[in-house]
Short mmCIF file of C-alpha atoms in Angstrom, two decimals:
data_model
loop_
_atom_site.label_atom_id
_atom_site.label_comp_id
_atom_site.label_asym_id
_atom_site.label_seq_id
_atom_site.Cartn_x
_atom_site.Cartn_y
_atom_site.Cartn_z
CA PHE M 1 39.24 12.37 9.92
CA GLY M 2 42.23 10.45 11.28
CA ASN M 3 42.65 6.73 10.56
CA GLU M 4 42.23 5.81 14.23
CA PHE M 5 38.93 7.71 14.41
CA ILE M 6 37.62 6.18 11.16
CA GLU M 7 38.57 2.68 12.30
CA ALA M 8 36.82 3.09 15.67
CA ALA M 9 33.78 4.80 14.13
CA SER M 10 33.38 1.96 11.65
CA ASP M 11 33.73 -0.78 14.28
CA PRO M 12 30.25 -1.89 15.51
CA ARG M 13 31.84 -3.16 18.74
CA VAL M 14 32.97 0.36 19.71
CA VAL M 15 30.43 2.51 21.57
CA LYS M 16 30.45 6.15 20.46
CA VAL M 17 29.86 8.58 23.35
CA ALA M 18 28.76 12.19 22.89
CA HIS M 19 26.83 14.83 24.78
CA HIS M 20 23.56 15.31 22.88
CA ALA M 21 24.65 12.45 20.63
CA GLN M 22 21.84 13.13 18.17
CA PHE M 23 23.70 16.24 16.97
CA ASP M 24 27.03 14.42 16.50
CA ARG M 25 25.41 11.42 14.84
CA VAL M 26 23.45 13.44 12.27
CA LEU M 27 26.30 15.89 11.68
CA LEU M 28 28.81 13.10 10.96
CA LYS M 29 26.36 11.45 8.59
CA CYS M 30 25.74 14.67 6.65
CA GLN M 31 29.26 16.12 6.67
CA ALA M 32 30.92 12.84 5.71
CA GLY M 33 28.82 12.52 2.59
CA GLY M 34 26.76 9.71 4.07
CA TRP M 35 29.51 7.10 4.36
CA LEU M 36 29.95 7.69 8.11
CA ASN M 37 26.38 6.73 8.91
CA ILE M 38 26.91 5.18 12.34
CA PRO M 39 23.86 3.16 13.45
CA ARG M 40 21.85 4.67 16.30
CA GLU M 41 22.37 1.61 18.50
CA GLN M 42 26.15 2.23 18.62
CA TRP M 43 25.73 5.61 20.33
CA ASP M 44 25.66 6.47 24.03
CA CYS M 45 24.44 9.94 25.04
CA THR M 46 25.65 11.54 28.30
CA MET M 47 22.88 14.15 28.07
CA ALA M 48 20.20 11.44 27.92
CA ARG M 49 21.89 9.56 30.74
CA ALA M 50 21.96 12.69 32.90
CA MET M 51 18.31 13.55 32.28
CA ILE M 52 16.96 10.07 33.03
CA HIS M 53 18.56 10.52 36.48
CA GLY M 54 16.83 13.89 36.99
CA LEU M 55 19.99 15.88 36.30
CA PRO M 56 20.18 18.92 33.99
CA GLY M 57 21.02 18.28 30.36
CA LYS M 58 23.36 21.22 29.76
CA LEU M 59 27.06 20.39 29.91
CA ASP M 60 28.01 23.61 31.75
CA LYS M 61 25.56 22.78 34.56
CA LEU M 62 26.85 19.21 34.81
CA SER M 63 30.39 20.60 34.88
CA GLN M 64 29.51 22.54 38.02
CA ILE M 65 27.76 19.58 39.66
CA TYR M 66 30.64 17.19 39.02
CA HIS M 67 33.42 19.78 39.46
CA LEU M 68 34.89 19.15 36.04
CA GLY M 69 37.07 22.27 36.29
CA ASP M 70 36.83 25.93 35.29
CA ASP M 71 37.87 25.20 31.73
CA ALA M 72 34.82 22.98 31.31
CA LYS M 73 32.55 25.89 32.18
CA LYS M 74 33.80 28.12 29.35
CA ASP M 75 31.00 29.24 27.08
CA GLY M 76 31.74 28.60 23.42
CA HIS M 77 28.38 29.86 22.16
CA ASP M 78 29.76 32.83 20.22
CA LEU M 79 32.48 30.69 18.63
CA ILE M 80 29.99 27.99 17.68
CA MET M 81 27.75 30.61 16.10
CA LEU M 82 30.70 32.09 14.21
CA PHE M 83 32.05 28.89 12.66
CA CYS M 84 29.18 26.36 12.81
CA GLU M 85 26.14 28.55 12.21
CA ARG M 86 27.55 31.35 10.03
CA GLY M 87 30.24 29.18 8.42
CA GLU M 88 32.98 31.83 8.59
CA ASP M 89 36.41 31.04 7.11
CA PRO M 90 38.93 30.18 9.90
CA ASP M 91 41.72 31.85 7.90
CA GLU M 92 39.91 35.17 8.29
CA HIS M 93 39.39 34.69 12.05
CA ILE M 94 42.67 33.12 13.14
CA VAL M 95 42.49 34.20 16.81
CA GLU M 96 38.90 33.01 17.20
CA TRP M 97 39.74 29.74 15.42
CA MET M 98 42.56 29.00 17.88
CA GLN M 99 40.15 29.77 20.76
CA PHE M 100 37.61 27.44 19.18
CA ILE M 101 40.13 24.59 18.97
CA GLU M 102 41.08 25.14 22.62
CA TYR M 103 37.40 25.25 23.65
CA SER M 104 36.72 22.02 21.73
CA SER M 105 39.57 20.20 23.50
CA PHE M 106 38.22 21.27 26.91
CA ASP M 107 34.76 20.14 25.80
CA ILE M 108 36.02 16.63 25.00
CA THR M 109 38.02 16.43 28.24
CA SER M 110 34.89 17.34 30.18
CA LEU M 111 32.87 14.76 28.27
CA ARG M 112 35.35 12.00 29.11
CA ARG M 113 35.26 12.83 32.81
CA LEU M 114 31.49 13.16 32.79
CA ASP M 115 31.14 9.76 31.14
CA HIS M 116 32.90 8.24 34.14
CA GLU M 117 31.17 10.37 36.78
CA LEU M 118 27.51 10.03 35.76
CA PRO M 119 25.38 7.40 37.51
CA ASP M 120 24.06 4.55 35.40
CA TRP M 121 21.54 2.73 37.63
CA CYS M 122 18.62 4.18 35.64
CA TRP M 123 20.45 3.83 32.33
CA THR M 124 19.30 0.25 31.91
CA PRO M 125 19.25 -1.78 28.68
CA HIS M 126 15.49 -1.12 28.56
CA GLU M 127 16.00 2.66 28.82
CA LYS M 128 18.72 2.55 26.19
CA ARG M 129 16.29 0.84 23.81
CA ILE M 130 13.74 3.60 24.50
CA TYR M 131 16.41 6.23 23.82
CA HIS M 132 17.38 4.60 20.52
CA LEU M 133 13.70 4.29 19.56
CA THR M 134 13.33 8.03 20.26
CA GLN M 135 16.22 8.65 17.87
CA LYS M 136 14.53 6.56 15.21
CA ILE M 137 11.29 8.52 15.67
CA ASN M 138 13.26 11.77 15.36
CA ASP M 139 15.05 10.59 12.21
CA VAL M 140 11.77 9.63 10.52
CA GLY M 141 9.81 12.64 11.79
CA PHE M 142 6.22 13.30 10.76
CA LYS M 143 4.64 14.97 7.77
CA ALA M 144 3.15 18.45 8.09
CA ASP M 145 0.44 20.01 5.96
CA LEU M 146 2.40 23.11 5.00
CA PRO M 147 -0.24 24.58 2.64
CA LEU M 148 -2.73 24.37 5.54
CA ALA M 149 -0.22 26.18 7.76
CA MET M 150 0.00 29.01 5.22
CA HIS M 151 -3.79 29.20 4.92
CA MET M 152 -4.06 29.37 8.73
CA ILE M 153 -1.59 32.24 8.87
CA GLU M 154 -3.52 34.12 6.19
CA ALA M 155 -6.94 33.59 7.79
CA SER M 156 -5.73 34.25 11.35
CA SER M 157 -3.97 37.45 10.27
CA GLN M 158 -7.17 38.68 8.66
CA ALA M 159 -9.18 37.97 11.83
CA THR M 160 -6.48 39.39 14.10
CA SER M 161 -6.48 42.68 12.18
CA SER M 162 -10.22 42.92 12.69
CA LEU M 163 -9.91 42.08 16.40
CA ASN M 164 -7.25 44.76 16.85
CA ARG M 165 -9.44 47.39 15.16
CA ARG M 166 -12.26 46.54 17.57
CA ILE M 167 -9.87 46.79 20.54
CA VAL M 168 -8.61 50.21 19.40
CA LYS M 169 -12.19 51.48 19.10
CA LEU M 170 -13.30 49.97 22.42
CA SER M 171 -10.35 51.43 24.34
CA ASP M 172 -10.43 54.83 22.59
CA GLY M 173 -7.02 54.16 21.11
CA THR M 174 -5.22 53.38 24.39
CA ILE M 175 -4.75 49.76 23.32
CA GLU M 176 -3.60 48.85 19.82
CA LYS M 177 -3.40 45.05 19.87
CA GLY M 178 -4.99 42.11 21.63
CA THR M 179 -1.52 40.93 22.61
CA GLN M 180 -0.80 44.03 24.75
CA GLY M 181 -1.61 42.23 27.96
CA LYS M 182 -0.32 44.87 30.37
CA ARG M 183 -2.44 47.63 28.79
CA ILE M 184 -5.55 45.41 28.65
CA LYS M 185 -5.12 44.46 32.30
CA GLU M 186 -4.77 48.12 33.31
CA TRP M 187 -7.86 49.02 31.23
CA LEU M 188 -9.96 46.26 32.78
CA ASN M 189 -8.86 47.11 36.31
CA THR M 190 -9.60 50.80 35.71
CA GLU M 191 -13.01 50.18 34.22
CA SER M 192 -14.09 47.41 36.60
CA GLU M 193 -14.58 46.96 40.33
CA HIS M 194 -13.26 43.44 39.88
CA GLU M 195 -9.45 43.15 40.23
CA PHE M 196 -7.72 41.08 37.52
CA ASP M 197 -4.43 39.69 38.82
CA ASN M 198 -3.51 38.31 35.41
CA LEU M 199 -4.96 37.75 31.95
CA LYS M 200 -4.69 33.98 31.79
CA ALA M 201 -7.52 32.40 29.84
CA GLU M 202 -8.70 30.56 32.96
CA THR M 203 -8.83 33.83 34.94
CA LEU M 204 -10.83 35.62 32.26
CA ARG M 205 -13.26 32.74 31.77
CA LYS M 206 -13.81 32.52 35.53
CA ALA M 207 -14.63 36.24 35.64
CA VAL M 208 -17.29 35.70 32.97
CA ARG M 209 -18.70 32.71 34.86
CA ASP M 210 -18.77 34.72 38.10
CA PHE M 211 -20.53 37.55 36.24
CA LYS M 212 -23.21 35.15 35.03
CA ALA M 213 -23.55 33.83 38.59
CA GLY M 214 -24.03 37.38 39.86
CA SER M 215 -20.90 37.50 42.02
CA VAL M 216 -18.93 39.91 39.79
CA MET M 217 -20.06 43.18 38.19
CA LEU M 218 -18.96 43.67 34.59
CA ASP M 219 -20.48 45.91 31.93
CA ALA M 220 -20.88 45.20 28.21
CA ALA M 221 -17.58 46.90 27.26
CA GLN M 222 -15.59 44.88 29.79
CA LEU M 223 -17.21 41.64 28.65
CA GLU M 224 -16.36 42.49 25.06
CA MET M 225 -12.74 43.27 25.96
CA ILE M 226 -12.46 39.91 27.72
CA GLU M 227 -13.91 38.18 24.66
CA LEU M 228 -11.48 40.00 22.34
CA ARG M 229 -8.50 39.17 24.55
CA LEU M 230 -9.45 35.48 24.68
CA LEU M 231 -9.76 35.36 20.90
CA ALA M 232 -6.51 37.25 20.31
CA ALA M 233 -4.61 34.93 22.65
CA LYS M 234 -5.78 31.89 20.67
CA SER M 235 -3.83 32.79 17.58
CA SER M 236 -2.18 29.75 16.00
CA ILE M 237 0.12 31.75 13.74
CA SER M 238 3.28 31.09 15.78
CA LYS M 239 2.89 27.30 15.60
CA CYS M 240 2.22 27.50 11.87
CA LYS M 241 5.35 29.60 11.34
CA VAL M 242 7.43 27.13 13.32
CA ALA M 243 6.07 24.28 11.19
CA LEU M 244 7.06 26.10 7.99
CA ALA M 245 10.54 26.86 9.36
CA GLN M 246 11.22 23.44 10.87
CA ALA M 247 9.95 21.20 8.06
CA GLY M 248 12.45 19.83 5.57
CA ASP M 249 12.18 19.78 1.80
CA ASP M 250 9.96 16.68 2.09
CA ALA M 251 7.54 18.56 4.40
CA ARG M 252 8.56 16.39 7.36
CA ILE M 253 9.35 17.80 10.80
CA ARG M 254 12.20 15.99 12.49
CA TYR M 255 14.02 16.06 15.85
CA ALA M 256 11.06 17.47 17.77
CA LYS M 257 11.25 14.88 20.57
CA THR M 258 13.66 14.95 23.54
CA TYR M 259 14.23 11.77 25.52
CA ALA M 260 13.59 12.24 29.27
CA GLY M 261 13.28 16.00 28.75
CA GLY M 262 10.19 16.20 30.97
CA GLY M 263 11.99 16.26 34.30
CA ARG M 264 12.37 13.66 37.00
CA ILE M 265 9.53 11.41 35.88
CA GLY M 266 11.40 10.63 32.65
CA ARG M 267 8.70 11.77 30.23
CA PHE M 268 9.49 12.99 26.74
CA SER M 269 9.48 16.70 26.04
CA HIS M 270 9.14 18.43 22.70
CA LYS M 271 10.77 21.41 21.04
CA GLY M 272 10.14 23.58 18.04
CA PHE M 273 6.72 22.65 16.69
CA GLN M 274 6.03 20.69 19.92
CA PRO M 275 3.67 17.94 18.72
CA GLY M 276 3.10 16.95 22.35
CA ASN M 277 1.62 20.36 23.16
CA MET M 278 -1.34 20.68 20.81
CA PRO M 279 -4.40 22.56 22.13
CA ARG M 280 -7.53 20.57 22.90
CA PRO M 281 -10.37 21.58 20.53
CA SER M 282 -13.15 23.55 22.20
CA GLN M 283 -16.71 22.33 22.53
CA LYS M 284 -17.79 24.84 19.90
CA PHE M 285 -15.52 23.68 17.08
CA LYS M 286 -14.32 20.14 17.91
CA LYS M 287 -17.09 18.43 15.89
CA ILE M 288 -16.49 20.49 12.74
CA VAL M 289 -12.68 20.42 12.47
CA PRO M 290 -12.82 18.77 8.98
CA GLN M 291 -15.11 21.57 7.78
CA ILE M 292 -12.71 24.18 9.20
CA ILE M 293 -9.80 22.61 7.32
CA ASP M 294 -11.84 22.49 4.10
CA ALA M 295 -12.85 26.15 4.52
CA LEU M 296 -9.21 27.13 5.12
CA GLY M 297 -8.17 25.31 1.95
CA ALA M 298 -10.86 27.19 0.01
CA ARG M 299 -9.79 30.46 1.69
CA MET M 300 -13.33 30.97 3.01
CA ALA M 301 -12.73 30.54 6.75
CA TYR M 302 -12.97 34.24 7.60
CA ASP M 303 -16.14 34.57 5.54
CA VAL M 304 -17.73 31.85 7.68
CA TRP M 305 -16.42 32.56 11.20
CA GLY M 306 -15.31 36.18 11.08
CA ASP M 307 -13.25 37.24 14.11
CA GLU M 308 -13.68 33.77 15.61
CA THR M 309 -11.49 32.42 12.81
CA VAL M 310 -8.47 32.61 15.15
CA ALA M 311 -10.27 30.24 17.56
CA ALA M 312 -11.33 27.98 14.69
CA CYS M 313 -7.72 27.75 13.44
CA SER M 314 -6.45 27.01 16.94
CA ASP M 315 -8.98 24.20 17.32
CA ALA M 316 -7.95 22.73 13.96
CA ILE M 317 -4.19 23.01 14.58
CA ARG M 318 -3.79 19.26 15.08
CA GLY M 319 -4.70 18.94 11.41
CA LEU M 320 -1.21 20.15 10.55
CA ILE M 321 0.05 16.62 11.33
CA ILE M 322 -0.92 14.38 8.43
CA ALA M 323 -0.20 10.90 7.11
CA ASP M 324 1.88 10.15 4.04
CA GLU M 325 0.02 9.24 0.87
CA GLY M 326 -1.39 5.73 1.17
CA LYS M 327 -0.98 5.77 4.96
CA LYS M 328 -3.28 6.69 7.84
CA ILE M 329 -2.79 8.06 11.34
CA CYS M 330 -3.90 5.74 14.13
CA VAL M 331 -4.54 7.12 17.59
CA ALA M 332 -4.40 5.01 20.75
CA ASP M 333 -4.66 6.05 24.36
CA TRP M 334 -4.64 4.07 27.58
CA SER M 335 -7.82 4.68 29.57
CA ASN M 336 -6.94 6.64 32.74
CA ILE M 337 -3.51 4.99 32.79
CA GLU M 338 -1.96 7.39 35.32
CA GLY M 339 -4.99 7.29 37.60
CA ARG M 340 -4.96 3.48 37.57
CA TRP M 341 -1.24 3.28 38.24
CA LEU M 342 -1.46 5.74 41.13
CA ALA M 343 -4.43 3.91 42.67
CA TRP M 344 -2.54 0.61 42.46
CA MET M 345 0.65 2.10 43.95
CA LEU M 346 -1.25 3.66 46.88
CA GLY M 347 -3.70 0.82 47.49
CA GLU M 348 -6.85 2.88 46.83
CA GLU M 349 -9.13 -0.12 46.59
CA TRP M 350 -12.31 1.91 46.04
CA LYS M 351 -10.79 3.42 42.93
CA LEU M 352 -9.40 0.13 41.63
CA GLN M 353 -12.84 -1.42 42.04
CA ALA M 354 -14.36 1.52 40.17
CA TYR M 355 -11.97 0.90 37.27
CA ARG M 356 -12.83 -2.82 37.27
CA GLU M 357 -16.51 -2.00 37.04
CA GLN M 358 -15.89 0.66 34.39
CA ASP M 359 -14.03 -1.87 32.24
CA LEU M 360 -16.99 -4.26 32.54
CA GLY M 361 -19.30 -1.51 31.35
CA ILE M 362 -21.24 -1.34 34.62
CA GLY M 363 -19.42 1.41 36.48
CA GLU M 364 -19.09 5.18 36.46
CA ASP M 365 -16.26 7.13 34.85
CA GLY M 366 -13.35 7.32 37.32
CA TYR M 367 -12.85 11.08 37.13
CA LYS M 368 -16.57 11.74 37.56
CA LEU M 369 -16.60 9.46 40.58
CA LEU M 370 -13.65 11.30 42.08
CA PHE M 371 -15.32 14.69 41.60
CA HIS M 372 -18.47 13.29 43.22
CA ARG M 373 -16.45 12.13 46.24
CA MET M 374 -14.74 15.54 46.43
CA THR M 375 -17.87 17.66 46.29
CA GLY M 376 -20.90 15.49 46.94
CA ILE M 377 -22.45 16.64 43.64
CA PRO M 378 -24.69 13.85 42.22
CA LEU M 379 -23.04 11.86 39.45
CA GLU M 380 -25.80 12.66 36.95
CA LEU M 381 -25.03 16.39 37.29
CA ILE M 382 -21.30 16.05 36.55
CA ASP M 383 -20.68 17.05 32.92
CA ASP M 384 -17.46 17.01 30.86
CA PHE M 385 -16.39 20.38 32.30
CA LEU M 386 -16.61 19.11 35.90
CA ARG M 387 -15.08 15.76 34.91
CA GLN M 388 -11.97 17.62 33.71
CA GLN M 389 -11.70 19.19 37.16
CA GLY M 390 -11.68 15.73 38.75
CA LYS M 391 -9.01 14.63 36.28
CA GLY M 392 -6.79 17.64 36.97
CA VAL M 393 -6.97 17.15 40.73
CA ASP M 394 -6.41 13.40 40.48
CA LEU M 395 -3.24 13.63 38.42
CA SER M 396 -1.65 16.70 40.03
CA MET M 397 -2.16 15.46 43.58
CA GLY M 398 -1.10 11.96 42.56
CA TYR M 399 2.37 13.29 41.83
CA GLU M 400 2.67 14.77 45.33
CA GLY M 401 1.56 18.28 44.47
CA GLY M 402 1.18 20.63 47.43
CA VAL M 403 -0.94 23.68 48.16
CA GLY M 404 0.64 25.72 45.38
CA ALA M 405 0.08 22.96 42.83
CA PHE M 406 -3.54 22.62 43.92
CA LEU M 407 -4.13 26.36 43.51
CA ASN M 408 -2.62 26.23 40.01
CA ILE M 409 -4.86 23.31 39.09
CA ALA M 410 -7.88 25.08 40.59
CA ASN M 411 -7.10 28.16 38.49
CA SER M 412 -6.48 26.18 35.30
CA TYR M 413 -9.61 24.04 35.60
CA GLN M 414 -11.79 26.76 37.19
CA ILE M 415 -12.49 24.76 40.35
CA ASP M 416 -14.78 26.55 42.80
CA LEU M 417 -12.68 26.48 45.99
CA VAL M 418 -15.45 27.98 48.11
CA MET M 419 -17.79 25.19 47.05
CA LEU M 420 -15.05 22.64 47.69
CA ALA M 421 -14.39 24.02 51.18
CA ASP M 422 -18.11 23.89 52.01
CA ALA M 423 -18.25 20.27 50.87
CA ALA M 424 -15.14 19.13 52.76
CA PRO M 425 -16.74 18.50 56.21
CA LYS M 426 -19.43 16.37 54.54
CA THR M 427 -17.12 14.34 52.32
CA LEU M 428 -13.90 13.95 54.32
CA PRO M 429 -13.34 11.69 57.37
CA ALA M 430 -13.12 13.55 60.69
CA GLU M 431 -9.46 12.54 60.98
CA PHE M 432 -8.62 14.36 57.75
CA MET M 433 -10.50 17.48 58.82
CA GLU M 434 -8.58 17.54 62.11
CA ARG M 435 -5.27 17.17 60.29
CA GLY M 436 -6.28 20.05 58.02
CA ARG M 437 -7.15 22.29 60.97
CA SER M 438 -3.84 21.43 62.63
CA SER M 439 -1.86 22.22 59.47
CA TRP M 440 -3.71 25.53 59.06
CA ALA M 441 -2.98 26.52 62.65
CA TRP M 442 0.69 25.74 62.13
CA ALA M 443 0.76 27.71 58.85
CA GLN M 444 -0.80 30.74 60.54
CA LYS M 445 1.92 30.75 63.22
#
């Protein structure tokens, strides 16, 4: 490093700017033997600043938006892989090394211009503190139960092999694995009068529900294939493998959180192991997760649950995140925070009053009440399954979802649209019904 760089890097009054500053900060700390450990609070990240304004995070995309020049759009991926990932000797790749130096200079020029071009009205002192807190969380990471991950892989592999053998037998050898979605879809559509557009879990579960209701004809073989596909799709092996690959020597997973990576609403996103995307335990297994983990540790899970071991592992996957010795994990969650905020923003007084009563212990659950108002179904008949439908509709429509978003929610939460349409004239004001008819007439034209 040059003296001017070292002097500026060591000066707490100098702000250090980088695109995806987390990479530069950690790299400098590691490559400089630890002495160039620049505090998080001295860094400014143009990627974070772009994303909190709803802009893309990639520098090449920002270069196009802000017209930073053709040189800024050059892709240095292959050169980065050559020298940074594979660690090749520059003396043995002189031409590529000169190209890499040229690429790096263009990269810095683009960064300087971008630093001046990006908006900063959302990049407030409060948001900067949140960004720096995110960096602290990433540096500390969280501990993973790596032996449990290995046991899950072993048990799931055993169950998956059994599932695949059953699928081969059921399909007369035309399908070899439960992950061969295209072949399973073709088999189901050939064997059944019911047309499967896709093999999403929600679609398959709805077909089973419709069969039980008598509206869809399925035979025993088709029902078994659906069951096998649902079990095969639940495999938790990939998440376990990511945990093993991403964890450090101290069994901690770091840098899994991305500030404002969730799009225009500024939510965090996750990468790699994705701790923010853990499956919700099913009704069948959620009360016995500790027993599942104990059985996995004793290598007895498959003996207990057989082919359903893949589902049991998936439902216990949150157990991979553990506390350090002498510590404990505390879980906190705001009650219906998004629903409350949306009701307050839009002046839905009936809903605000429902939350007030709920907090006093005298009112109904907000999502149940919403489903009741949507469908007219009595509150006492609304179970957890139907409550989730009310929740899905409330949140998706609250963020200005349209027809397409509603159909996705209906598919994901298995909402009966025919039932909903029948209930609409009884539950909606006449003004809303007229607006709906007008919109439909316009859409038809």
